[in-house]
């Protein structure tokens, strides 16, 4: 008799964004005359940059001719893309990352979900709260947690992000082995300073832990003092894996390309204490279960690093940050404490009320979709996330409607 | 201290196709003047069908304009593609498969590697030998096997495919829980008859087992008696998952699109014996760890089902089958017993000699790359796989060179 992976039964009923989609669909179907503005899921709205569009067309033409057709490529990505990433995203910032330490994939969601497979079943997890649900759920599926009690899984050290610590978690006072960090943060928009990251790297080195650093939103950083990569911190090459994505930089949410950096100097240990190369483990996993990103998509991603691509993607993040500034200042003027929006496309609002109730109020009275903080964890209660991904006109309309709804 | 998943240390040193790539690269670098013809890895060589190229261009243009831009799509795939698959690949063959039972993905390798995650750690596996290495390796990584002893992992019931059974394995005389089957087979090119598949479905129903049916090569079937889908067998909806791919039908190895069918009538059981929907489990896994296939790629895949797409992809498989026929007849004329090539793009050659030695002989003396059977398992020893994916000219040249090398 075939048995299920019973760890799946520990998962909370459904994925946050599916819940939201259901409530929004129900509202839309009941009120077809009331146009909804979506500032919930962090999905971009502006078209692909022209440099990426040109590259996609050109690569499509290559696929149409026998002499230039490409079949299976290297699972880790084509050298033209890995080298561009290493040069522009790392060498240019003084980070010593080689092209062959970069694994191109179809999404940071996939990578940050899959990475845990190469580690032991009994490692100790440290995971922020609030958090992108994928970090938690994939560990639940893998059996690294106990039951969910009062909205927290047994076996996880939660890193609370609260108004008191300005949403940057304190370092735990006990050892942990695998630490998830995300800056600029999803959902809060908070950023970590160089000193704060250095303290995490020191902690990881002390305990021979590994930091999983999600910097999918680094392109939104404007404060020159804030690191874009964990590898800007000395010693991080021995303790950190970094996830990046083209989704939010270049509008690739529907085009799918991302990458993960696994330094060759990174080690994990077997039960006898012998070190193993994490790069070799991830390479084995990646080549066994993945077959590379579509060639035309890799060409489109590489176009981000052309001169035009750099200019166009900078304009995109500037545009969304303009929205973010409007959102934050308007909500603050309504008396709601906010963070984020200055170095991130998310604004985290301390509503002080039940977050699903606030979500429902905005949906029903303002026809605006936000994301209830409780969906990101216990510490998210009392907050909602508003995303800056929309047109200027929709953002302005949404803010007017929100102001009116909150005044009523 | 961070610990590794020690199951990875049970894996054999490296992935078969990486080994081959290394030997070929070493030969090519030592003999830059000798052009190599690759009939090893099952990678297509002909360009994308024009219908797919047009669709890719058109979708790229949609991504370039705000009004038609697409961000995140449904993780399971767009309805336009799922519905086309359900209509053309299933309803048209009398199989009752609904569009929402189809999960679009970026590769059958990924899906057939990931599917095991939703099942228990202690289930009993039945896996053919020879076999596509991904089925085995992903279960080793997940800890479902013991050590590799004499080229076999403890804890797997191997389904031997030998000259004696014409490479279609017998049903085990003991119960197993998760059964991997692939027809038309990779690597052997063998096909299973309706009666043979019906016997497997009966076995699975009797033992409440699940069959993982990989039919990535179904488009090469020409014998009208051979089922294209496991769902052509009555009762299969309660016991089978099917994997399909656009890679070999439409030249998508570098374009990446595939799908997996999980019927809603399929169940697996918890330790108390209660049934759980496998569709719900896979949906949870898929939406948590995957973010959908790129929109332009899904449009290209959907174009396969247009009238022109059907004609063009049929012409592609006809072309490769023409190569296959040449390969098989020539090798048989050299006195080598072969199967496959008639309903599959692979020819499985019973060389009767050490398969890596035969590989090296063809590489060194004919500059032709094949795949050594031993790389697919113990029963693959004494065989090599030759792939029909190449130009007619290259196939003819390769066959002349092979004939010469084997005569010397």
mmCIF file of N, CA and C in Angstrom, chain B residues 93 168 182-185 189-197 213 215 217-230 232-233 244 342-344:
data_model
loop_
_atom_site.group_PDB
_atom_site.id
_atom_site.type_symbol
_atom_site.label_atom_id
_atom_site.label_comp_id
_atom_site.label_asym_id
_atom_site.label_seq_id
_atom_site.Cartn_x
_atom_site.Cartn_y
_atom_site.Cartn_z
ATOM 1 N N UNK B 93 -7.956 10.424 -27.420
ATOM 2 C CA UNK B 93 -7.639 8.988 -27.332
ATOM 3 C C UNK B 93 -8.591 8.246 -26.408
ATOM 4 N N UNK B 168 10.967 -5.961 -21.671
ATOM 5 C CA UNK B 168 9.761 -5.522 -20.957
ATOM 6 C C UNK B 168 9.698 -6.351 -19.674
ATOM 7 N N UNK B 182 8.463 3.204 -18.012
ATOM 8 C CA UNK B 182 8.704 4.161 -19.088
ATOM 9 C C UNK B 182 8.558 3.454 -20.426
ATOM 10 N N UNK B 183 7.530 3.842 -21.184
ATOM 11 C CA UNK B 183 7.315 3.283 -22.531
ATOM 12 C C UNK B 183 6.794 4.361 -23.464
ATOM 13 N N UNK B 184 7.289 4.454 -24.686
ATOM 14 C CA UNK B 184 8.468 3.795 -25.220
ATOM 15 C C UNK B 184 9.665 4.068 -24.313
ATOM 16 N N UNK B 185 10.470 3.034 -24.140
ATOM 17 C CA UNK B 185 11.464 3.083 -23.085
ATOM 18 C C UNK B 185 12.714 3.874 -23.439
ATOM 19 N N UNK B 189 14.149 1.705 -25.990
ATOM 20 C CA UNK B 189 13.263 1.849 -27.142
ATOM 21 C C UNK B 189 12.146 0.817 -27.179
ATOM 22 N N UNK B 190 12.091 -0.063 -26.184
ATOM 23 C CA UNK B 190 11.027 -1.073 -26.148
ATOM 24 C C UNK B 190 9.677 -0.422 -25.866
ATOM 25 N N UNK B 191 8.616 -1.045 -26.367
ATOM 26 C CA UNK B 191 7.264 -0.578 -26.050
ATOM 27 C C UNK B 191 6.509 -1.687 -25.320
ATOM 28 N N UNK B 192 5.473 -1.283 -24.580
ATOM 29 C CA UNK B 192 4.640 -2.261 -23.865
ATOM 30 C C UNK B 192 3.302 -2.372 -24.564
ATOM 31 N N UNK B 193 2.823 -3.586 -24.670
ATOM 32 C CA UNK B 193 1.510 -3.807 -25.287
ATOM 33 C C UNK B 193 0.403 -3.456 -24.297
ATOM 34 N N UNK B 194 -0.785 -3.379 -24.845
ATOM 35 C CA UNK B 194 -1.960 -3.113 -24.003
ATOM 36 C C UNK B 194 -2.102 -4.178 -22.910
ATOM 37 N N UNK B 195 -1.887 -5.422 -23.248
ATOM 38 C CA UNK B 195 -2.020 -6.495 -22.251
ATOM 39 C C UNK B 195 -0.965 -6.370 -21.159
ATOM 40 N N UNK B 196 0.251 -6.030 -21.571
ATOM 41 C CA UNK B 196 1.310 -5.880 -20.568
ATOM 42 C C UNK B 196 0.986 -4.735 -19.607
ATOM 43 N N UNK B 197 0.517 -3.616 -20.159
ATOM 44 C CA UNK B 197 0.167 -2.493 -19.285
ATOM 45 C C UNK B 197 -1.038 -2.828 -18.406
ATOM 46 N N UNK B 213 4.216 6.635 -14.706
ATOM 47 C CA UNK B 213 4.339 6.221 -16.104
ATOM 48 C C UNK B 213 4.945 7.349 -16.928
ATOM 49 N N UNK B 215 5.854 8.692 -20.280
ATOM 50 C CA UNK B 215 5.585 8.462 -21.711
ATOM 51 C C UNK B 215 6.089 9.646 -22.536
ATOM 52 N N UNK B 217 8.123 9.744 -24.725
ATOM 53 C CA UNK B 217 8.432 9.406 -26.120
ATOM 54 C C UNK B 217 7.225 8.894 -26.889
ATOM 55 N N UNK B 218 6.014 9.098 -26.340
ATOM 56 C CA UNK B 218 4.823 8.490 -26.960
ATOM 57 C C UNK B 218 4.612 8.938 -28.402
ATOM 58 N N UNK B 219 5.071 10.148 -28.734
ATOM 59 C CA UNK B 219 4.816 10.660 -30.095
ATOM 60 C C UNK B 219 5.560 9.862 -31.165
ATOM 61 N N UNK B 220 6.475 9.015 -30.742
ATOM 62 C CA UNK B 220 7.229 8.205 -31.712
ATOM 63 C C UNK B 220 6.546 6.864 -32.000
ATOM 64 N N UNK B 221 5.478 6.563 -31.275
ATOM 65 C CA UNK B 221 4.790 5.288 -31.497
ATOM 66 C C UNK B 221 4.124 5.294 -32.877
ATOM 67 N N UNK B 222 4.359 4.250 -33.663
ATOM 68 C CA UNK B 222 3.723 4.124 -34.967
ATOM 69 C C UNK B 222 2.817 2.896 -35.040
ATOM 70 N N UNK B 223 3.070 1.931 -34.182
ATOM 71 C CA UNK B 223 2.228 0.733 -34.159
ATOM 72 C C UNK B 223 0.876 1.093 -33.535
ATOM 73 N N UNK B 224 -0.211 0.982 -34.293
ATOM 74 C CA UNK B 224 -1.517 1.424 -33.762
ATOM 75 C C UNK B 224 -2.010 0.595 -32.583
ATOM 76 N N UNK B 225 -1.410 -0.543 -32.333
ATOM 77 C CA UNK B 225 -1.841 -1.390 -31.208
ATOM 78 C C UNK B 225 -1.223 -0.960 -29.874
ATOM 79 N N UNK B 226 -0.216 -0.131 -29.943
ATOM 80 C CA UNK B 226 0.527 0.224 -28.715
ATOM 81 C C UNK B 226 -0.115 1.451 -28.046
ATOM 82 N N UNK B 227 -0.481 1.363 -26.774
ATOM 83 C CA UNK B 227 -1.075 2.527 -26.094
ATOM 84 C C UNK B 227 -0.063 3.674 -25.983
ATOM 85 N N UNK B 228 -0.564 4.908 -26.135
ATOM 86 C CA UNK B 228 0.273 6.096 -25.956
ATOM 87 C C UNK B 228 0.257 6.563 -24.501
ATOM 88 N N UNK B 229 -0.825 6.253 -23.822
ATOM 89 C CA UNK B 229 -0.999 6.718 -22.443
ATOM 90 C C UNK B 229 -1.401 5.553 -21.566
ATOM 91 N N UNK B 230 -0.965 5.588 -20.317
ATOM 92 C CA UNK B 230 -1.404 4.559 -19.367
ATOM 93 C C UNK B 230 -2.910 4.643 -19.147
ATOM 94 N N UNK B 232 -5.130 4.822 -21.257
ATOM 95 C CA UNK B 232 -5.884 4.016 -22.216
ATOM 96 C C UNK B 232 -6.273 2.664 -21.604
ATOM 97 N N UNK B 233 -5.662 2.363 -20.449
ATOM 98 C CA UNK B 233 -5.960 1.100 -19.772
ATOM 99 C C UNK B 233 -7.035 1.346 -18.715
ATOM 100 N N UNK B 244 4.804 13.590 -19.270
ATOM 101 C CA UNK B 244 4.983 13.857 -20.695
ATOM 102 C C UNK B 244 5.869 15.083 -20.875
ATOM 103 N N UNK B 342 11.773 1.593 -33.821
ATOM 104 C CA UNK B 342 10.555 1.542 -34.642
ATOM 105 C C UNK B 342 9.426 2.382 -34.047
ATOM 106 N N UNK B 343 9.358 2.387 -32.710
ATOM 107 C CA UNK B 343 8.352 3.211 -32.032
ATOM 108 C C UNK B 343 9.027 4.136 -31.025
ATOM 109 N N UNK B 344 10.294 4.376 -31.237
ATOM 110 C CA UNK B 344 11.090 5.160 -30.285
ATOM 111 C C UNK B 344 12.326 5.688 -31.008
#
